[in-house]
Structures are given as structure tokens and as C-alpha cells.
Amino acid sequence: MTLNYEKTNIWKNATQEQLDKIYDYGERYKSFLDSSKTEREACSEIIKQAEENGYISLEDALKSKIQKGDKIYLNNKNKSVVLMIVGDDLSEGMNIVGAHIDAPRLDLKQNPLYEEGDLALLKTHYYGGVKKYQWTTIPLALHGLIITKDGTKLNISIGDEENDPVFYINDLLIHLSSDQLKKTLAEGITGEQLNVVVAHNSKFPEEDSKNPIKDNLLKYLNKKYGIVEEDFLVAELQIVPASKARDVGFDRAMIAAHGHDDRVCSYAALEAILKTNSPSRTAVALFVDKEEIGSVGNTSMGAIFLENMVAEILSQREDYSDILVRRSMANSKVLSADVTVAYDPTFPEVLEKNNASLLGHGVTMAKYTGSRGKGGCNDANSEFIAELRDLFNKENIIWQTGELGKVDQGGGGTIAYILAGYGAEVVDMGTGMLSMHAPLELLSKADAYMTCKAYNVFFK
Ligand code: MN
Ligand code: MN
């Protein structure tokens, strides 16, 4: 009997076979990241993989009697997805893993394009929590959706292929920065300074053009995509770092990429449910939008699309009533699948070491998040997390606890409290990481792999 508790290092204890699995998982996760740089792209990638694995849409599923083992997806406005494997009795509750597919980035304003100083630029409005200065002087890509007047939907993706051009946000040269350098990091670059350089050539055939660079660009965009400037007004376009996910370190044990928060848990939930077959309790993987801005709006966890989906399915029953839907939600068990901060040797002062997630030490359970005395968080019940401990220890899942910073250092939240509001048992369970919300974030392949394993045994 071991009296002392100690965290387990995955790398140190891994067999060669396990190491191979960790590195193989890293490859699959990186290719998911590269195909899913926005919530729309993640949504279509998740549905593509689900369909390849026998999932059918809720609309199609409802055409016949839904049975145990049926695999169903709900596409909620191309920005959030539910994958469900129907169990014995849906009203007895679901095992839900809930992740989010949006990530901090820069959105284009609705009338973004202007010309000044021999450059054409795009105005942006940042989305989610970003350190604005981090977005200057790095190669950037443009992703999103443009709908033209004739109804054509154009999925835009420019900047990630080797021969693509990239875009760029200026910072001030150091030689003239004495005033800027006296400002705080929060003020050194402002939101209105995050203007993206997109063109420069002013050679324009008609000599009377007042804005030849802008006019040139509009001509090019019209020729290439058939769009006019007014189409920007109804478009959703995002600026994200222009790079593929990359291995980090001589040992290639880590990955740097945009949007690990929360695509690391999203991919883990996806692979975990795709490897699950006919569980006795209904299994649900949730991929929601708008977590980074507070889970508001009709594609966020705050919307009731999961509840509506449950109602649609249960309404096939002869004894259907609203109470069955409520029971299904209240009897559910939920892993709120989101990232947390891991210990960074360069910034040790923001964490309390005994309660910080450590890189390479497994999936992290956060009993609570919140700030200033757990404010605004879901504080998971001991009965539920004890059940998870038994499951994980039995299934050889390497897990640890963590918290989002030491007491009164700051904090944050996840979608956990929303599902808890239905009466479900919920706990935060995800991957520890470094440089959260930076253009490129860092994590351990071992933790990413173990996160997926944990979700998989939870579904089973
Ligand atoms: Mn997150
Ligand atoms: Mn976040």
C-alpha cells in the first residue's frame, strides 16, 4: 500500500509500444489541426470523419426508428457538432465529453478594406483573450466564408500552403519605440493597430483611380473569386497564424500550433467516440463554438441544441413527455473537455506547485476553475470524481489534478457550469499546456494521447 501520492510521468514509465502510440497519435492530431483552423473547418472535418465511420445526420436518423447502437450527428449551423451513439435508454442519461472548436484569433471587421501609405490593409476586431502585441510581425493566413450576391458560398483559405502568400501586421521599429516601450504590454499595441497588410502594387491601368492599390486588389479578388467589396459586409473572415502544426524539441515530444485550446480536447473527443461501439449508456461528443467569448449565441454551449436533439430522439417514444428530456440531461455525466495551464519553469510564480498540472504527467482534472474564491465556476462533486478515479485507475489512465493559477492570481472558466445547470455531474478534464491563447501554443504529445485514452474509457 502506497501512503504517499506522487504524480506519474508518462514518458518515464512508457514501454516502446506505448511511445509508438503516443507519437502516432501526434501525427493524427497534427493533421486534424491543419485541416481545422476555424470552427467551420473543424465542424466539416469532424462530420467528414463521422460519416466515414457510419454516422448519419439527425434528420436522416429521424426518418426511421432510432435504436441502440445508432450513430447520429447534429450539424448546428456549420459551427458546432454533436456526435451521439445511442445507448440502452437515452432518458437514463448520457456520458458526455464537451469540447470547443473556436479559438482566439483576429476577425475582419465588416467593412475592412482601406488604402493608406501605399499599402492596402484590413481592419480587424480580435476574438477572445489575446495579447495583442503577439500578433504583429508574424506570417498570417486568412480563413473564412464569403457569400456572394448570387448565393455562392466561398470557403477561403489563403496562407497555409507553401506557395501561398501570407499577410502581416506591422510593429514599430525599435529605433523609434522609446514612447511605445514605456507603455504596458496591454497598451503597447492596441486593437485598432491590428491592421493586416494585404497589398502594395499600385500599377493601375486607369490613371484616375484615387486608391489604385485597393482598386487593383478588388479587381484581383473579383477575377479570382467573383466577389465585390460589398461581399465583405456579410462575410466571416478570420486572421490566424500561417503555419502548420510543428513538432517541437530534438525528441519531437511536443507540438506547437494555433488553437490547441481547445482542439486538443476536440480531437481527443473525436477519436475517442469514433473508437467506441454500442456503449450501454448513450455516448455524446460535443464540439461547440463561442466558448472563448463566454458561451453565448446560437452555436455555443449556451444554446440548447443538445437538449433539442435529445427531445427529437425521445419524441419517437410512445410514452414521450418533456420529463424524459429533463431526466436525460439531469442523469448525464460530463467531462468538460478543455485545456488548463501547465507548470512553466520560466513563469513559476503564477502557480502553486503542488496543485499545478505538470507537462507529461497525464490528463488533468480541475475540480474547479473560476477566479477570486472559485467565482463563476462549476465545483465538481466528490462522489463523481471518486467514481472517475476508480475508472481511470482501473483502466491505467495516467491523470493528475490541476488548477488555473494560484489563489487570486487570475483564473478562467469553461462550459462546465452550463451542463451542470441541468443537474448533470460535471468535471473539467483536459490537457495541460503552455502559452495558452498565444498565436502558437505548446503541449506534450503524451498528455494529448492520454486525454484521448481517458475520454475513450469514459465512453465505454
Ligand atoms: Mn478552452
Ligand atoms: Mn481559451
Short mmCIF file of C-alpha atoms and ligand atoms in Angstrom, two decimals:
data_model
loop_
_atom_site.label_atom_id
_atom_site.label_comp_id
_atom_site.label_asym_id
_atom_site.label_seq_id
_atom_site.Cartn_x
_atom_site.Cartn_y
_atom_site.Cartn_z
CA MET A 1 0.00 0.00 0.00
CA THR A 2 1.40 3.39 -1.00
CA LEU A 3 0.86 6.05 1.63
CA ASN A 4 2.27 8.96 -0.35
CA TYR A 5 0.71 10.40 -3.51
CA GLU A 6 3.02 11.13 -6.39
CA LYS A 7 2.28 12.12 -9.97
CA THR A 8 3.25 9.66 -12.70
CA ASN A 9 5.45 10.73 -15.61
CA ILE A 10 4.05 9.15 -18.78
CA TRP A 11 7.34 9.28 -20.70
CA LYS A 12 9.41 7.71 -17.93
CA ASN A 13 7.03 4.80 -17.49
CA ALA A 14 6.18 4.14 -21.14
CA THR A 15 7.05 0.94 -22.96
CA GLN A 16 8.35 1.19 -26.53
CA GLU A 17 4.90 0.18 -27.75
CA GLN A 18 3.29 3.00 -25.76
CA LEU A 19 5.85 5.50 -27.06
CA ASP A 20 4.97 4.49 -30.62
CA LYS A 21 1.29 5.04 -29.88
CA ILE A 22 2.00 8.49 -28.41
CA TYR A 23 3.97 9.59 -31.49
CA ASP A 24 1.42 8.08 -33.91
CA TYR A 25 -1.36 9.92 -32.12
CA GLY A 26 0.64 13.14 -32.50
CA GLU A 27 0.67 12.70 -36.29
CA ARG A 28 -3.11 12.21 -36.45
CA TYR A 29 -3.70 15.19 -34.18
CA LYS A 30 -1.43 17.46 -36.25
CA SER A 31 -3.30 16.63 -39.44
CA PHE A 32 -6.59 17.44 -37.68
CA LEU A 33 -5.12 20.80 -36.61
CA ASP A 34 -4.04 21.62 -40.16
CA SER A 35 -7.48 20.88 -41.58
CA SER A 36 -9.35 22.69 -38.78
CA LYS A 37 -8.07 26.23 -38.33
CA THR A 38 -11.54 27.70 -37.76
CA GLU A 39 -14.68 26.38 -36.10
CA ARG A 40 -16.31 25.98 -39.55
CA GLU A 41 -13.37 23.95 -40.83
CA ALA A 42 -13.29 21.85 -37.64
CA CYS A 43 -17.03 21.28 -37.97
CA SER A 44 -16.79 19.94 -41.51
CA GLU A 45 -13.71 17.81 -40.70
CA ILE A 46 -15.49 16.25 -37.70
CA ILE A 47 -18.60 15.49 -39.78
CA LYS A 48 -16.47 14.08 -42.61
CA GLN A 49 -14.71 11.67 -40.22
CA ALA A 50 -18.01 10.80 -38.52
CA GLU A 51 -19.67 9.95 -41.85
CA GLU A 52 -16.71 7.78 -42.79
CA ASN A 53 -17.35 5.93 -39.52
CA GLY A 54 -21.03 5.27 -40.11
CA TYR A 55 -22.66 8.33 -38.53
CA ILE A 56 -25.80 9.71 -40.17
CA SER A 57 -27.42 13.11 -39.74
CA LEU A 58 -30.17 13.58 -37.16
CA GLU A 59 -32.63 14.45 -39.95
CA ASP A 60 -31.92 11.14 -41.70
CA ALA A 61 -31.93 9.18 -38.43
CA LEU A 62 -35.38 10.50 -37.53
CA LYS A 63 -36.85 9.00 -40.71
CA SER A 64 -36.80 5.57 -39.09
CA LYS A 65 -36.99 4.19 -35.55
CA ILE A 66 -33.76 5.09 -33.71
CA GLN A 67 -32.21 2.11 -31.97
CA LYS A 68 -29.40 1.23 -29.61
CA GLY A 69 -26.03 1.47 -31.33
CA ASP A 70 -27.19 4.06 -33.89
CA LYS A 71 -24.54 6.69 -34.62
CA ILE A 72 -26.01 10.13 -35.21
CA TYR A 73 -24.58 13.61 -35.79
CA LEU A 74 -26.14 17.02 -35.47
CA ASN A 75 -24.64 19.84 -37.53
CA ASN A 76 -25.58 23.05 -35.73
CA LYS A 77 -25.21 25.90 -38.25
CA ASN A 78 -21.83 24.64 -39.53
CA LYS A 79 -20.15 25.87 -36.34
CA SER A 80 -20.92 23.25 -33.72
CA VAL A 81 -21.49 19.49 -33.81
CA VAL A 82 -22.92 16.73 -31.65
CA LEU A 83 -21.86 13.11 -32.20
CA MET A 84 -24.04 10.58 -30.42
CA ILE A 85 -24.06 6.79 -30.08
CA VAL A 86 -27.45 5.77 -28.74
CA GLY A 87 -27.35 3.52 -25.66
CA ASP A 88 -29.93 1.37 -23.87
CA ASP A 89 -32.21 4.17 -22.65
CA LEU A 90 -31.47 7.79 -23.50
CA SER A 91 -33.62 9.03 -20.62
CA GLU A 92 -31.23 7.37 -18.16
CA GLY A 93 -28.62 9.95 -19.12
CA MET A 94 -25.59 10.32 -21.35
CA ASN A 95 -21.83 10.17 -20.94
CA ILE A 96 -20.84 13.48 -22.50
CA VAL A 97 -17.40 14.81 -23.42
CA GLY A 98 -17.79 18.50 -24.24
CA ALA A 99 -15.04 20.42 -26.06
CA HIS A 100 -14.96 23.70 -28.01
CA ILE A 101 -13.70 24.28 -31.56
CA ASP A 102 -13.37 28.08 -31.57
CA ALA A 103 -10.00 29.64 -30.72
CA PRO A 104 -8.68 33.17 -30.11
CA ARG A 105 -7.87 34.96 -33.38
CA LEU A 106 -8.45 38.23 -35.26
CA ASP A 107 -11.77 38.62 -37.08
CA LEU A 108 -12.07 41.04 -40.00
CA LYS A 109 -14.40 43.98 -39.44
CA GLN A 110 -17.44 44.14 -41.73
CA ASN A 111 -16.01 46.95 -43.88
CA PRO A 112 -12.35 46.05 -43.54
CA LEU A 113 -10.50 47.19 -46.67
CA TYR A 114 -8.71 50.55 -46.98
CA GLU A 115 -5.67 52.10 -48.62
CA GLU A 116 -3.16 54.34 -46.89
CA GLY A 117 0.58 54.97 -47.06
CA ASP A 118 0.98 52.97 -50.28
CA LEU A 119 -0.48 49.86 -48.66
CA ALA A 120 -3.87 48.17 -48.69
CA LEU A 121 -4.89 46.95 -45.24
CA LEU A 122 -7.71 45.12 -43.49
CA LYS A 123 -9.20 46.29 -40.17
CA THR A 124 -9.71 43.59 -37.52
CA HIS A 125 -11.56 43.08 -34.25
CA TYR A 126 -9.89 40.47 -32.06
CA TYR A 127 -11.89 37.47 -30.83
CA GLY A 128 -11.32 36.02 -27.35
CA GLY A 129 -8.49 36.75 -24.96
CA VAL A 130 -5.34 37.74 -26.87
CA LYS A 131 -2.12 39.57 -26.05
CA LYS A 132 -2.32 41.98 -28.97
CA TYR A 133 1.43 42.57 -29.32
CA GLN A 134 1.93 38.84 -30.06
CA TRP A 135 0.08 39.15 -33.38
CA THR A 136 2.49 41.59 -35.03
CA THR A 137 5.35 40.68 -37.41
CA ILE A 138 4.38 37.04 -37.90
CA PRO A 139 3.11 35.36 -41.09
CA LEU A 140 -0.69 35.28 -41.09
CA ALA A 141 -3.34 33.37 -43.04
CA LEU A 142 -6.89 34.33 -44.00
CA HIS A 143 -9.69 31.80 -43.49
CA GLY A 144 -13.46 32.02 -43.62
CA LEU A 145 -16.66 32.26 -45.56
CA ILE A 146 -17.77 34.78 -48.20
CA ILE A 147 -21.29 34.65 -49.65
CA THR A 148 -21.74 36.48 -52.94
CA LYS A 149 -24.96 38.15 -54.12
CA ASP A 150 -25.88 35.15 -56.26
CA GLY A 151 -25.69 32.93 -53.16
CA THR A 152 -22.36 31.28 -53.91
CA LYS A 153 -20.57 30.23 -50.72
CA LEU A 154 -16.81 30.58 -50.92
CA ASN A 155 -14.63 28.85 -48.33
CA ILE A 156 -11.50 30.95 -48.18
CA SER A 157 -8.13 29.57 -47.04
CA ILE A 158 -5.03 31.54 -48.04
CA GLY A 159 -1.61 31.42 -46.43
CA ASP A 160 -1.05 27.86 -45.25
CA GLU A 161 0.21 26.23 -48.45
CA GLU A 162 3.87 26.63 -49.25
CA ASN A 163 3.25 28.73 -52.37
CA ASP A 164 0.52 30.88 -50.85
CA PRO A 165 1.22 34.50 -49.98
CA VAL A 166 0.83 35.39 -46.30
CA PHE A 167 -0.35 38.56 -44.58
CA TYR A 168 1.34 40.73 -41.98
CA ILE A 169 0.72 43.16 -39.12
CA ASN A 170 3.30 45.87 -38.56
CA ASP A 171 5.01 46.81 -35.33
CA LEU A 172 7.10 49.91 -34.73
CA LEU A 173 10.83 49.78 -35.42
CA ILE A 174 12.90 49.63 -32.22
CA HIS A 175 14.75 52.84 -33.23
CA LEU A 176 11.61 54.93 -32.81
CA SER A 177 9.98 52.94 -30.00
CA SER A 178 11.06 54.87 -26.92
CA ASP A 179 7.48 56.10 -26.29
CA GLN A 180 5.90 52.72 -27.09
CA LEU A 181 8.31 50.85 -24.83
CA LYS A 182 7.21 52.94 -21.85
CA LYS A 183 3.66 51.63 -22.24
CA THR A 184 2.42 48.43 -20.60
CA LEU A 185 2.28 45.23 -22.66
CA ALA A 186 -1.51 45.61 -22.74
CA GLU A 187 -1.25 49.09 -24.31
CA GLY A 188 1.88 48.79 -26.48
CA ILE A 189 -0.20 47.53 -29.41
CA THR A 190 -3.89 48.47 -29.41
CA GLY A 191 -6.83 46.72 -31.06
CA GLU A 192 -7.13 49.42 -33.71
CA GLN A 193 -3.45 48.95 -34.60
CA LEU A 194 -4.01 45.31 -35.57
CA ASN A 195 -4.30 46.19 -39.26
CA VAL A 196 -3.36 43.49 -41.73
CA VAL A 197 -1.21 44.40 -44.75
CA VAL A 198 -2.68 42.69 -47.82
CA ALA A 199 -1.40 44.51 -50.93
CA HIS A 200 1.06 47.12 -52.19
CA ASN A 201 1.21 47.20 -56.03
CA SER A 202 -0.27 50.47 -57.33
CA LYS A 203 0.24 49.93 -61.06
CA PHE A 204 -3.31 50.51 -62.25
CA PRO A 205 -4.38 50.90 -65.88
CA GLU A 206 -6.94 53.65 -65.28
CA GLU A 207 -4.97 56.71 -64.25
CA ASP A 208 -7.76 58.48 -62.36
CA SER A 209 -8.00 55.89 -59.57
CA LYS A 210 -7.72 57.55 -56.14
CA ASN A 211 -6.96 54.24 -54.44
CA PRO A 212 -5.06 52.24 -57.05
CA ILE A 213 -3.81 49.55 -54.64
CA LYS A 214 -7.26 48.90 -53.24
CA ASP A 215 -8.78 49.00 -56.74
CA ASN A 216 -6.15 46.59 -58.01
CA LEU A 217 -6.89 44.23 -55.16
CA LEU A 218 -10.66 44.42 -55.74
CA LYS A 219 -10.08 43.67 -59.41
CA TYR A 220 -7.95 40.66 -58.50
CA LEU A 221 -10.49 39.39 -55.96
CA ASN A 222 -13.30 39.81 -58.47
CA LYS A 223 -11.42 37.91 -61.14
CA LYS A 224 -10.30 35.13 -58.81
CA TYR A 225 -13.38 34.71 -56.57
CA GLY A 226 -16.13 36.71 -58.26
CA ILE A 227 -16.54 38.94 -55.20
CA VAL A 228 -17.12 42.68 -54.83
CA GLU A 229 -16.30 44.90 -51.84
CA GLU A 230 -19.89 44.73 -50.55
CA ASP A 231 -19.46 40.96 -50.03
CA PHE A 232 -17.11 41.71 -47.11
CA LEU A 233 -20.08 43.24 -45.29
CA VAL A 234 -21.74 39.81 -44.97
CA ALA A 235 -18.59 37.67 -44.72
CA GLU A 236 -17.00 35.90 -41.77
CA LEU A 237 -13.24 36.08 -42.20
CA GLN A 238 -10.56 35.28 -39.66
CA ILE A 239 -6.85 36.00 -39.43
CA VAL A 240 -4.91 33.09 -37.95
CA PRO A 241 -1.18 32.29 -37.84
CA ALA A 242 0.02 30.98 -41.23
CA SER A 243 1.63 27.73 -40.28
CA LYS A 244 1.04 24.04 -39.98
CA ALA A 245 1.34 22.33 -36.63
CA ARG A 246 5.00 21.54 -35.94
CA ASP A 247 6.91 19.13 -33.73
CA VAL A 248 8.90 20.86 -31.01
CA GLY A 249 12.15 19.66 -29.48
CA PHE A 250 15.02 17.42 -30.62
CA ASP A 251 12.95 14.50 -29.33
CA ARG A 252 9.79 15.73 -31.14
CA ALA A 253 7.87 15.17 -27.90
CA MET A 254 5.77 18.35 -28.12
CA ILE A 255 3.63 20.17 -30.67
CA ALA A 256 3.38 23.91 -31.34
CA ALA A 257 0.23 25.05 -33.14
CA HIS A 258 -2.52 27.61 -33.25
CA GLY A 259 -5.68 26.63 -31.39
CA HIS A 260 -4.57 23.74 -29.15
CA ASP A 261 -7.18 25.44 -26.90
CA ASP A 262 -9.37 23.60 -27.45
CA ARG A 263 -8.73 21.48 -30.50
CA VAL A 264 -6.52 19.16 -28.45
CA CYS A 265 -9.56 18.09 -26.42
CA SER A 266 -11.80 18.28 -29.51
CA TYR A 267 -9.62 15.84 -31.43
CA ALA A 268 -9.30 13.60 -28.36
CA ALA A 269 -13.09 13.51 -28.01
CA LEU A 270 -13.49 12.83 -31.75
CA GLU A 271 -11.07 9.91 -31.87
CA ALA A 272 -12.38 8.55 -28.55
CA ILE A 273 -16.00 8.41 -29.75
CA LEU A 274 -15.07 7.09 -33.21
CA LYS A 275 -13.39 4.16 -31.43
CA THR A 276 -16.48 3.48 -29.31
CA ASN A 277 -19.12 0.94 -30.35
CA SER A 278 -22.52 0.29 -28.83
CA PRO A 279 -21.97 1.52 -25.25
CA SER A 280 -24.71 0.72 -22.71
CA ARG A 281 -25.04 4.41 -21.78
CA THR A 282 -25.55 6.89 -24.60
CA ALA A 283 -22.19 8.44 -25.58
CA VAL A 284 -22.02 12.07 -26.73
CA ALA A 285 -19.09 14.12 -28.01
CA LEU A 286 -19.84 17.83 -28.15
CA PHE A 287 -17.91 20.33 -30.25
CA VAL A 288 -19.18 23.82 -29.52
CA ASP A 289 -18.42 27.33 -30.72
CA LYS A 290 -18.10 30.69 -28.92
CA GLU A 291 -16.57 29.32 -25.69
CA GLU A 292 -13.84 31.94 -25.91
CA ILE A 293 -16.33 34.80 -25.71
CA GLY A 294 -18.46 33.42 -22.89
CA SER A 295 -20.58 30.64 -24.44
CA VAL A 296 -23.21 32.98 -25.83
CA GLY A 297 -25.02 32.78 -29.17
CA ASN A 298 -26.85 30.03 -31.03
CA THR A 299 -23.75 27.95 -31.79
CA SER A 300 -22.40 27.99 -28.22
CA MET A 301 -22.95 25.65 -25.28
CA GLY A 302 -25.39 28.27 -24.02
CA ALA A 303 -27.74 27.35 -26.88
CA ILE A 304 -29.97 24.32 -26.34
CA PHE A 305 -29.24 22.32 -29.48
CA LEU A 306 -28.18 19.21 -27.50
CA GLU A 307 -31.39 19.35 -25.47
CA ASN A 308 -33.40 19.76 -28.70
CA MET A 309 -31.62 16.77 -30.25
CA VAL A 310 -32.41 14.63 -27.19
CA ALA A 311 -36.07 15.76 -27.41
CA GLU A 312 -36.25 14.89 -31.12
CA ILE A 313 -34.96 11.37 -30.45
CA LEU A 314 -37.07 10.74 -27.36
CA SER A 315 -40.18 12.07 -29.15
CA GLN A 316 -40.20 8.81 -31.14
CA ARG A 317 -41.26 7.03 -27.94
CA GLU A 318 -44.93 6.39 -27.21
CA ASP A 319 -44.50 7.50 -23.59
CA TYR A 320 -42.75 10.72 -24.67
CA SER A 321 -43.10 13.75 -22.46
CA ASP A 322 -40.88 16.68 -21.52
CA ILE A 323 -39.85 14.94 -18.30
CA LEU A 324 -37.89 12.33 -20.30
CA VAL A 325 -35.73 15.08 -21.79
CA ARG A 326 -35.12 16.60 -18.38
CA ARG A 327 -34.17 13.20 -16.96
CA SER A 328 -31.79 12.55 -19.82
CA MET A 329 -29.98 15.85 -19.20
CA ALA A 330 -30.02 15.61 -15.38
CA ASN A 331 -28.84 11.97 -15.32
CA SER A 332 -25.86 12.77 -17.53
CA LYS A 333 -22.20 12.59 -16.60
CA VAL A 334 -19.96 15.14 -18.25
CA LEU A 335 -16.28 15.64 -18.82
CA SER A 336 -15.89 19.31 -19.66
CA ALA A 337 -13.05 18.83 -22.10
CA ASP A 338 -10.89 21.92 -22.06
CA VAL A 339 -7.25 22.79 -21.64
CA THR A 340 -5.62 24.05 -18.47
CA VAL A 341 -2.34 25.75 -17.61
CA ALA A 342 0.70 23.54 -17.04
CA TYR A 343 3.75 24.43 -14.95
CA ASP A 344 6.18 26.63 -16.90
CA PRO A 345 9.70 26.86 -15.41
CA THR A 346 10.04 30.36 -16.86
CA PHE A 347 6.94 31.65 -15.06
CA PRO A 348 6.71 29.59 -11.85
CA GLU A 349 5.32 32.46 -9.78
CA VAL A 350 1.72 32.25 -11.07
CA LEU A 351 1.17 28.65 -9.96
CA GLU A 352 1.25 26.76 -6.69
CA LYS A 353 3.46 23.81 -7.48
CA ASN A 354 1.69 21.05 -5.56
CA ASN A 355 -1.57 21.83 -7.35
CA ALA A 356 -0.31 22.69 -10.82
CA SER A 357 -0.66 20.43 -13.84
CA LEU A 358 2.73 19.13 -14.98
CA LEU A 359 3.59 18.56 -18.64
CA GLY A 360 3.87 14.87 -19.50
CA HIS A 361 2.04 13.72 -16.35
CA GLY A 362 -1.28 12.85 -17.93
CA VAL A 363 -4.75 14.25 -18.48
CA THR A 364 -5.61 16.96 -15.95
CA MET A 365 -8.72 17.07 -13.79
CA ALA A 366 -9.66 20.51 -12.46
CA LYS A 367 -12.27 20.13 -9.73
CA TYR A 368 -12.97 23.84 -10.02
CA THR A 369 -11.89 26.80 -12.16
CA GLY A 370 -13.20 30.35 -11.71
CA SER A 371 -11.49 33.31 -10.06
CA ARG A 372 -11.49 35.12 -6.71
CA GLY A 373 -12.79 32.34 -4.45
CA LYS A 374 -13.91 29.97 -7.27
CA GLY A 375 -16.27 32.66 -8.59
CA GLY A 376 -18.38 31.61 -11.58
CA CYS A 377 -17.15 28.02 -11.72
CA ASN A 378 -18.56 24.52 -11.53
CA ASP A 379 -17.06 22.86 -8.44
CA ALA A 380 -17.35 19.12 -9.15
CA ASN A 381 -18.87 16.78 -6.56
CA SER A 382 -16.57 14.41 -4.69
CA GLU A 383 -18.88 11.46 -5.38
CA PHE A 384 -18.47 11.95 -9.14
CA ILE A 385 -14.73 12.49 -9.20
CA ALA A 386 -14.19 9.50 -6.91
CA GLU A 387 -16.06 7.41 -9.48
CA LEU A 388 -13.74 8.73 -12.19
CA ARG A 389 -10.67 7.97 -10.07
CA ASP A 390 -11.76 4.34 -9.78
CA LEU A 391 -12.41 4.11 -13.52
CA PHE A 392 -9.11 5.74 -14.53
CA ASN A 393 -7.02 3.74 -12.07
CA LYS A 394 -8.64 0.51 -13.24
CA GLU A 395 -8.05 1.38 -16.92
CA ASN A 396 -4.45 2.58 -16.45
CA ILE A 397 -5.23 6.17 -17.36
CA ILE A 398 -2.45 8.45 -16.12
CA TRP A 399 -4.20 11.50 -14.68
CA GLN A 400 -3.41 14.38 -12.37
CA THR A 401 -5.13 17.35 -10.81
CA GLY A 402 -4.51 20.98 -11.69
CA GLU A 403 -5.87 24.46 -11.13
CA LEU A 404 -5.91 27.58 -13.29
CA GLY A 405 -3.28 29.52 -11.36
CA LYS A 406 -2.59 30.06 -7.70
CA VAL A 407 -5.26 31.62 -5.50
CA ASP A 408 -6.14 35.19 -6.54
CA GLN A 409 -3.68 35.18 -9.46
CA GLY A 410 -6.42 35.37 -12.09
CA GLY A 411 -8.48 32.50 -13.44
CA GLY A 412 -10.91 31.50 -16.12
CA GLY A 413 -13.88 29.31 -16.95
CA THR A 414 -15.15 26.62 -19.30
CA ILE A 415 -18.52 25.26 -20.50
CA ALA A 416 -18.75 23.08 -17.33
CA TYR A 417 -21.23 25.27 -15.44
CA ILE A 418 -23.76 25.24 -18.30
CA LEU A 419 -24.29 21.47 -18.36
CA ALA A 420 -24.13 21.44 -14.55
CA GLY A 421 -27.15 23.75 -14.69
CA TYR A 422 -29.24 20.82 -15.97
CA GLY A 423 -28.27 18.80 -12.88
CA ALA A 424 -25.68 16.70 -14.67
CA GLU A 425 -22.46 15.67 -12.89
CA VAL A 426 -19.66 17.69 -14.49
CA VAL A 427 -15.91 17.99 -14.03
CA ASP A 428 -13.22 19.73 -16.07
CA MET A 429 -10.91 17.15 -17.64
CA GLY A 430 -8.42 18.15 -20.31
CA THR A 431 -4.86 18.74 -21.41
CA GLY A 432 -2.31 20.90 -19.62
CA MET A 433 -0.47 23.30 -21.91
CA LEU A 434 1.88 26.29 -22.15
CA SER A 435 1.47 29.75 -23.74
CA MET A 436 -2.33 29.41 -23.82
CA HIS A 437 -4.04 31.85 -26.24
CA ALA A 438 -0.73 32.81 -27.90
CA PRO A 439 -0.71 32.64 -31.72
CA LEU A 440 1.16 29.35 -31.33
CA GLU A 441 0.62 27.26 -28.20
CA LEU A 442 2.67 24.35 -26.83
CA LEU A 443 1.77 20.96 -25.40
CA SER A 444 3.10 17.46 -24.75
CA LYS A 445 2.22 14.62 -27.13
CA ALA A 446 1.99 12.28 -24.12
CA ASP A 447 -0.71 14.42 -22.49
CA ALA A 448 -2.67 14.75 -25.75
CA TYR A 449 -2.60 10.96 -26.18
CA MET A 450 -3.63 10.30 -22.56
CA THR A 451 -6.52 12.78 -22.86
CA CYS A 452 -7.94 10.74 -25.73
CA LYS A 453 -7.50 7.48 -23.77
CA ALA A 454 -9.31 8.95 -20.77
CA TYR A 455 -12.29 10.06 -22.89
CA ASN A 456 -12.40 6.66 -24.57
CA VAL A 457 -12.71 4.68 -21.30
CA PHE A 458 -15.31 7.20 -20.10
CA PHE A 459 -17.47 6.47 -23.16
CA LYS A 460 -17.08 2.72 -22.71
MN MN B 1 -10.65 26.46 -23.83
MN MN B 2 -9.41 29.59 -24.13
#
